[in-house]
Amino acid sequence: MLNGDVRTASHSALTCRVCSEIMADGEVRTLHEGPDISVVIPVYNEEDNLAPLHRRLTSVLQALGRRYEVIYVDDGSEDRSLDRLRAFTDCDSHVRVVELARNFGQHAAILAGFSLARGEVIVTLDADLQNPPEDIPKLLAALESGYEVAGGWRTNRRDPTLRKLASRVVNWMTRLATGTPIHDHGCMLRAYRREIVQEILRCEERAAFIPALANLLARRSAEVPVSHGERVFGRSKYSPLDLLRLCFDLLTGFSLLPIQLVSLCGVVVALGGVTFGAFLLVRRLLVGPEAEGLFILFALLFVCLGILILAVGIVGEYVGRIYLEVRRRPAYRIRAVYSGGSDP
């Protein structure tokens, strides 16, 4: 099933589960027949974390006393994650498992979960248990106070130093590209009102960075301090190369700033070259031929070539994004959906 088909089915389901009741005084009241909360969890090779995650998450959601559903999205796992997720559907009617056709990436997996979520509030959570499910009530409290998006802020991160430095760079570049004063765009413990999720799905972007996109669409966004623990099982799925690719996606997907900065550098270098050329001409007329400045010329040439190559790379990044959008290939493909121990 293509993601366009899933999105259409999601909107049809939304129409079916919302009805209007005419009161005695003529007032129209909207009734919501689906769950109050949907929790979307992307999963990729997390077999050892799934059992404690589901146990703790279920305890938190039951304590809230609200109707809920949990949507696990298996993003092409190569271990036994899918088998363990399907086992949850046999003993828990609140669970649905979405199997993607292959590994599409974290944000594509979340979009797949969004397309099937029925709750009025949608919560996203990583499966590695570094963000504890016990902090979900904090996000829900922020939404109840009037915010449309509530994101977690990992104030005391338990990641390696190199990883924390890379995340700071990514967050700084995100703030620069989007203009939103959010400290932690990388935390996936976030809560969204259904209206914001629907707007995200309507955007249909090929390489969507969901936290930044949601903050651009929301009128009021909150940032809530949340806990962060060390990873017990497995390892992080984001390599330094993935973080670098994410930086390019953020800068080119939300802003024209990179290409504008390169254009500005080109103007500055051109003016500097003209000025330096005029200086060398006057010096040659006054002093005569000399070869002492040869290495300076080479240094300037390398700087100009570096800026030129950077400019070509940035333009290529924008062209590549346009190419991906023009092809209109789906960001994900759903192979099967499992619930209640039934066949897919």
Short mmCIF file of C-alpha atoms in Angstrom, two decimals:
data_model
loop_
_atom_site.label_atom_id
_atom_site.label_comp_id
_atom_site.label_asym_id
_atom_site.label_seq_id
_atom_site.Cartn_x
_atom_site.Cartn_y
_atom_site.Cartn_z
CA MET A 1 0.00 0.00 0.00
CA LEU A 2 1.43 3.38 -0.94
CA ASN A 3 1.53 6.16 1.59
CA GLY A 4 -0.95 8.17 -0.47
CA ASP A 5 -3.46 5.34 -0.07
CA VAL A 6 -2.79 5.17 3.66
CA ARG A 7 -3.30 8.90 4.01
CA THR A 8 -6.63 8.74 2.18
CA ALA A 9 -7.77 5.89 4.40
CA SER A 10 -6.74 7.89 7.46
CA HIS A 11 -8.87 10.87 6.43
CA SER A 12 -11.83 8.57 5.71
CA ALA A 13 -11.46 7.01 9.14
CA LEU A 14 -11.42 10.48 10.67
CA THR A 15 -14.75 11.26 9.00
CA CYS A 16 -16.31 8.03 10.28
CA ARG A 17 -15.27 8.40 13.89
CA VAL A 18 -16.44 11.98 14.41
CA CYS A 19 -20.18 12.60 14.58
CA SER A 20 -22.46 15.38 15.81
CA GLU A 21 -25.13 15.05 18.46
CA ILE A 22 -28.03 17.53 18.49
CA MET A 23 -28.83 18.56 22.05
CA ALA A 24 -32.27 19.53 23.33
CA ASP A 25 -31.47 23.22 23.11
CA GLY A 26 -30.27 22.89 19.52
CA GLU A 27 -26.55 22.91 20.41
CA VAL A 28 -24.33 20.75 18.23
CA ARG A 29 -21.73 18.75 20.14
CA THR A 30 -18.93 16.84 18.44
CA LEU A 31 -18.27 13.37 19.78
CA HIS A 32 -14.91 11.69 19.35
CA GLU A 33 -15.21 7.94 19.04
CA GLY A 34 -11.52 7.09 18.67
CA PRO A 35 -8.83 6.98 21.35
CA ASP A 36 -7.80 10.10 23.20
CA ILE A 37 -4.08 9.39 22.84
CA SER A 38 -2.09 7.68 20.11
CA VAL A 39 1.54 6.80 20.79
CA VAL A 40 3.66 6.30 17.66
CA ILE A 41 6.97 4.48 18.14
CA PRO A 42 9.41 3.84 15.26
CA VAL A 43 11.39 0.64 15.75
CA TYR A 44 14.60 -0.44 14.05
CA ASN A 45 16.60 -3.33 15.53
CA GLU A 46 15.46 -2.80 19.13
CA GLU A 47 14.41 -6.34 20.08
CA ASP A 48 15.94 -6.22 23.57
CA ASN A 49 14.30 -2.89 24.48
CA LEU A 50 10.75 -3.71 23.37
CA ALA A 51 9.54 -5.76 26.35
CA PRO A 52 10.55 -3.23 29.06
CA LEU A 53 9.37 -0.37 26.82
CA HIS A 54 5.91 -1.84 26.37
CA ARG A 55 5.58 -2.72 30.05
CA ARG A 56 6.49 0.79 31.22
CA LEU A 57 4.48 2.54 28.50
CA THR A 58 1.35 0.51 29.25
CA SER A 59 1.66 1.31 32.95
CA VAL A 60 1.88 5.06 32.22
CA LEU A 61 -1.05 5.08 29.78
CA GLN A 62 -3.31 3.04 32.05
CA ALA A 63 -2.56 5.40 34.94
CA LEU A 64 -3.79 8.33 32.82
CA GLY A 65 -7.24 6.79 32.67
CA ARG A 66 -7.80 7.74 29.04
CA ARG A 67 -8.53 5.76 25.90
CA TYR A 68 -5.30 5.07 24.08
CA GLU A 69 -3.62 3.13 21.30
CA VAL A 70 0.02 2.27 20.68
CA ILE A 71 1.29 2.10 17.11
CA TYR A 72 4.67 0.43 16.66
CA VAL A 73 6.21 1.02 13.22
CA ASP A 74 8.80 -1.59 12.28
CA ASP A 75 11.19 0.23 9.97
CA GLY A 76 12.65 -2.80 8.21
CA SER A 77 14.30 -4.32 11.29
CA GLU A 78 16.84 -7.06 10.63
CA ASP A 79 16.55 -8.70 14.06
CA ARG A 80 13.50 -10.21 15.81
CA SER A 81 11.85 -6.86 16.55
CA LEU A 82 8.86 -7.52 14.29
CA ASP A 83 8.17 -10.94 15.87
CA ARG A 84 8.22 -9.44 19.35
CA LEU A 85 5.95 -6.59 18.27
CA ARG A 86 3.45 -9.01 16.75
CA ALA A 87 3.44 -10.89 20.06
CA PHE A 88 2.20 -7.70 21.74
CA THR A 89 -0.90 -7.69 19.51
CA ASP A 90 -1.84 -11.16 20.80
CA CYS A 91 -2.13 -9.99 24.40
CA ASP A 92 -2.93 -6.27 24.11
CA SER A 93 -5.86 -4.97 22.08
CA HIS A 94 -4.49 -1.43 22.25
CA VAL A 95 -1.50 -2.31 20.06
CA ARG A 96 -1.18 -2.07 16.30
CA VAL A 97 2.01 -2.95 14.46
CA VAL A 98 2.89 -1.40 11.10
CA GLU A 99 5.44 -3.27 8.99
CA LEU A 100 7.23 -1.14 6.40
CA ALA A 101 8.52 -2.69 3.19
CA ARG A 102 12.12 -1.77 4.02
CA ASN A 103 14.14 0.67 6.10
CA PHE A 104 12.94 4.17 5.18
CA GLY A 105 14.34 6.11 8.14
CA GLN A 106 13.04 7.38 11.45
CA HIS A 107 10.99 10.31 10.19
CA ALA A 108 9.37 8.31 7.38
CA ALA A 109 8.39 5.67 9.94
CA ILE A 110 6.80 8.33 12.12
CA LEU A 111 4.85 9.66 9.12
CA ALA A 112 3.57 6.13 8.50
CA GLY A 113 2.39 5.97 12.10
CA PHE A 114 0.81 9.42 11.82
CA SER A 115 -1.22 8.30 8.81
CA LEU A 116 -2.87 5.55 10.89
CA ALA A 117 -3.12 7.32 14.26
CA ARG A 118 -6.69 7.98 15.44
CA GLY A 119 -6.08 9.90 18.66
CA GLU A 120 -6.82 13.54 19.35
CA VAL A 121 -3.29 13.79 20.74
CA ILE A 122 -0.40 11.98 19.06
CA VAL A 123 2.75 11.27 21.06
CA THR A 124 6.02 10.13 19.48
CA LEU A 125 8.62 8.17 21.39
CA ASP A 126 11.86 6.37 20.54
CA ALA A 127 12.12 2.66 21.27
CA ASP A 128 15.56 2.83 22.91
CA LEU A 129 14.18 3.88 26.33
CA GLN A 130 16.62 6.78 26.62
CA ASN A 131 13.54 9.00 26.89
CA PRO A 132 11.39 7.41 29.61
CA PRO A 133 7.66 6.96 28.91
CA GLU A 134 7.01 8.26 32.44
CA ASP A 135 7.52 11.82 31.10
CA ILE A 136 4.55 11.61 28.72
CA PRO A 137 2.14 13.21 31.27
CA LYS A 138 4.35 16.33 31.28
CA LEU A 139 3.79 16.78 27.55
CA LEU A 140 0.06 16.17 27.84
CA ALA A 141 -0.16 18.78 30.58
CA ALA A 142 1.48 21.31 28.25
CA LEU A 143 -1.08 20.59 25.52
CA GLU A 144 -3.93 20.92 28.01
CA SER A 145 -2.66 24.38 28.93
CA GLY A 146 -3.19 25.58 25.34
CA TYR A 147 -0.11 24.60 23.36
CA GLU A 148 -0.41 22.81 20.02
CA VAL A 149 3.01 21.12 20.15
CA ALA A 150 4.99 20.06 23.20
CA GLY A 151 8.55 18.87 22.70
CA GLY A 152 10.93 17.28 25.14
CA TRP A 153 14.15 19.06 26.10
CA ARG A 154 16.89 16.69 27.24
CA THR A 155 18.55 18.99 29.77
CA ASN A 156 20.90 16.33 31.16
CA ARG A 157 21.84 14.09 28.27
CA ARG A 158 23.55 10.75 28.86
CA ASP A 159 25.16 10.44 25.43
CA PRO A 160 28.88 10.33 24.55
CA THR A 161 30.59 13.72 24.34
CA LEU A 162 31.07 13.56 20.58
CA ARG A 163 27.39 12.78 20.07
CA LYS A 164 26.34 15.68 22.28
CA LEU A 165 28.58 18.09 20.38
CA ALA A 166 27.16 16.90 17.05
CA SER A 167 23.61 17.34 18.35
CA ARG A 168 24.39 20.87 19.50
CA VAL A 169 25.58 21.71 16.00
CA VAL A 170 22.42 20.22 14.49
CA ASN A 171 20.19 22.13 16.93
CA TRP A 172 22.05 25.38 16.25
CA MET A 173 21.68 24.91 12.50
CA THR A 174 17.99 24.08 12.94
CA ARG A 175 17.37 27.28 14.89
CA LEU A 176 19.28 29.18 12.22
CA ALA A 177 17.25 27.63 9.38
CA THR A 178 13.79 27.74 10.93
CA GLY A 179 14.02 30.79 13.17
CA THR A 180 12.36 28.91 16.05
CA PRO A 181 14.03 29.22 19.49
CA ILE A 182 13.84 25.50 20.30
CA HIS A 183 16.80 24.03 22.18
CA ASP A 184 16.35 20.35 21.35
CA HIS A 185 14.93 19.40 17.96
CA GLY A 186 16.42 15.92 18.16
CA CYS A 187 14.31 14.67 21.06
CA MET A 188 11.56 12.39 19.71
CA LEU A 189 9.56 12.46 22.93
CA ARG A 190 6.99 14.95 21.64
CA ALA A 191 3.22 15.49 21.68
CA TYR A 192 1.10 17.00 18.90
CA ARG A 193 -2.52 17.97 18.60
CA ARG A 194 -4.26 16.12 15.81
CA GLU A 195 -4.67 19.28 13.71
CA ILE A 196 -0.90 19.73 13.53
CA VAL A 197 -0.37 16.09 12.51
CA GLN A 198 -2.92 16.48 9.72
CA GLU A 199 -1.09 19.57 8.48
CA ILE A 200 2.20 17.66 8.49
CA LEU A 201 0.64 14.89 6.40
CA ARG A 202 -0.77 17.41 3.93
CA CYS A 203 2.69 18.83 3.32
CA GLU A 204 3.75 15.53 1.69
CA GLU A 205 7.44 16.44 1.82
CA ARG A 206 9.90 13.81 0.66
CA ALA A 207 12.48 14.57 3.38
CA ALA A 208 10.47 16.01 6.24
CA PHE A 209 12.10 16.81 9.58
CA ILE A 210 9.00 16.45 11.72
CA PRO A 211 9.92 18.47 14.88
CA ALA A 212 11.02 21.53 12.88
CA LEU A 213 8.05 21.28 10.51
CA ALA A 214 5.59 21.00 13.41
CA ASN A 215 7.05 24.06 15.12
CA LEU A 216 6.63 26.04 11.90
CA LEU A 217 2.99 24.97 11.56
CA ALA A 218 1.99 25.45 15.20
CA ARG A 219 0.93 28.76 16.64
CA ARG A 220 2.09 27.90 20.16
CA SER A 221 4.90 25.45 20.94
CA ALA A 222 6.18 24.45 24.35
CA GLU A 223 9.47 22.91 25.36
CA VAL A 224 9.29 20.65 28.41
CA PRO A 225 12.38 19.42 30.31
CA VAL A 226 12.46 15.62 30.26
CA SER A 227 14.75 12.93 31.61
CA HIS A 228 17.36 11.16 29.53
CA GLY A 229 19.01 7.88 30.36
CA GLU A 230 21.88 5.83 29.03
CA ARG A 231 21.17 3.26 26.35
CA VAL A 232 21.12 -0.20 27.94
CA PHE A 233 20.72 -2.41 24.86
CA GLY A 234 21.82 -1.85 21.28
CA ARG A 235 23.48 1.23 19.85
CA SER A 236 22.44 4.51 18.27
CA LYS A 237 21.20 4.30 14.69
CA TYR A 238 22.50 7.80 13.86
CA SER A 239 26.10 7.77 12.63
CA PRO A 240 28.15 10.98 12.14
CA LEU A 241 27.37 10.72 8.41
CA ASP A 242 23.64 10.54 9.18
CA LEU A 243 23.90 13.66 11.34
CA LEU A 244 25.75 15.45 8.54
CA ARG A 245 23.03 14.44 6.08
CA LEU A 246 20.42 15.66 8.56
CA CYS A 247 22.15 19.05 8.73
CA PHE A 248 21.95 19.38 4.94
CA ASP A 249 18.29 18.36 4.98
CA LEU A 250 17.51 20.94 7.63
CA LEU A 251 19.34 23.82 5.99
CA THR A 252 18.14 23.17 2.45
CA GLY A 253 14.64 22.06 3.43
CA PHE A 254 13.70 25.01 5.62
CA SER A 255 15.78 27.94 4.41
CA LEU A 256 17.58 29.60 1.51
CA LEU A 257 20.23 30.83 3.94
CA PRO A 258 23.07 28.52 2.72
CA ILE A 259 22.86 29.62 -0.90
CA GLN A 260 22.44 33.24 0.18
CA LEU A 261 25.56 33.04 2.36
CA VAL A 262 27.55 31.53 -0.50
CA SER A 263 26.34 34.31 -2.79
CA LEU A 264 27.43 36.86 -0.21
CA CYS A 265 30.84 35.20 0.07
CA GLY A 266 31.13 35.32 -3.72
CA VAL A 267 30.48 39.07 -3.70
CA VAL A 268 33.02 39.64 -0.91
CA VAL A 269 35.67 37.51 -2.66
CA ALA A 270 35.04 39.24 -5.98
CA LEU A 271 35.41 42.69 -4.41
CA GLY A 272 38.51 41.53 -2.57
CA GLY A 273 39.97 40.17 -5.81
CA VAL A 274 39.36 43.43 -7.66
CA THR A 275 40.89 45.43 -4.82
CA PHE A 276 43.91 43.14 -4.57
CA GLY A 277 44.38 43.22 -8.36
CA ALA A 278 44.36 47.01 -8.35
CA PHE A 279 46.90 47.00 -5.52
CA LEU A 280 49.24 44.65 -7.42
CA LEU A 281 48.94 46.79 -10.57
CA VAL A 282 49.88 49.98 -8.74
CA ARG A 283 52.72 48.17 -6.94
CA ARG A 284 54.07 46.83 -10.23
CA LEU A 285 54.05 50.33 -11.74
CA LEU A 286 55.83 51.80 -8.73
CA VAL A 287 58.21 48.97 -7.69
CA GLY A 288 58.56 46.93 -10.87
CA PRO A 289 58.35 43.15 -11.44
CA GLU A 290 58.66 40.99 -8.30
CA ALA A 291 57.89 37.37 -7.40
CA GLU A 292 57.61 37.53 -3.61
CA GLY A 293 53.82 37.46 -3.64
CA LEU A 294 53.53 34.17 -5.52
CA PHE A 295 52.54 32.08 -2.50
CA ILE A 296 49.98 34.67 -1.46
CA LEU A 297 48.39 34.40 -4.87
CA PHE A 298 48.26 30.61 -4.57
CA ALA A 299 46.64 30.88 -1.14
CA LEU A 300 44.01 33.27 -2.47
CA LEU A 301 43.41 30.97 -5.42
CA PHE A 302 42.79 27.99 -3.11
CA VAL A 303 40.35 30.05 -1.01
CA CYS A 304 38.42 31.10 -4.11
CA LEU A 305 38.34 27.52 -5.40
CA GLY A 306 37.11 26.25 -2.03
CA ILE A 307 34.26 28.76 -2.01
CA LEU A 308 33.41 27.86 -5.60
CA ILE A 309 33.29 24.12 -4.85
CA LEU A 310 31.17 24.79 -1.75
CA ALA A 311 28.77 26.86 -3.84
CA VAL A 312 28.45 24.09 -6.43
CA GLY A 313 27.78 21.56 -3.65
CA ILE A 314 25.05 23.67 -2.06
CA VAL A 315 23.38 24.33 -5.40
CA GLY A 316 23.58 20.58 -6.10
CA GLU A 317 21.90 19.87 -2.76
CA TYR A 318 18.97 22.11 -3.66
CA VAL A 319 18.74 20.59 -7.15
CA GLY A 320 18.81 17.10 -5.62
CA ARG A 321 15.92 17.97 -3.30
CA ILE A 322 13.95 19.30 -6.26
CA TYR A 323 14.67 16.07 -8.13
CA LEU A 324 13.39 13.95 -5.24
CA GLU A 325 10.22 16.02 -4.94
CA VAL A 326 9.53 15.96 -8.69
CA ARG A 327 9.72 12.14 -8.84
CA ARG A 328 6.95 11.99 -6.19
CA ARG A 329 8.04 8.61 -4.90
CA PRO A 330 6.40 7.74 -1.57
CA ALA A 331 8.37 8.46 1.58
CA TYR A 332 7.41 5.00 2.85
CA ARG A 333 5.50 1.88 1.85
CA ILE A 334 3.43 -0.14 4.29
CA ARG A 335 3.67 -3.88 3.80
CA ALA A 336 1.20 -4.95 6.50
CA VAL A 337 -0.66 -3.81 9.60
CA TYR A 338 -1.18 -6.23 12.49
CA SER A 339 -3.66 -5.86 15.34
CA GLY A 340 -5.36 -8.17 17.80
CA GLY A 341 -3.41 -11.22 16.68
CA SER A 342 -5.20 -11.20 13.33
CA ASP A 343 -3.71 -11.83 9.93
CA PRO A 344 -2.24 -8.73 8.27
#
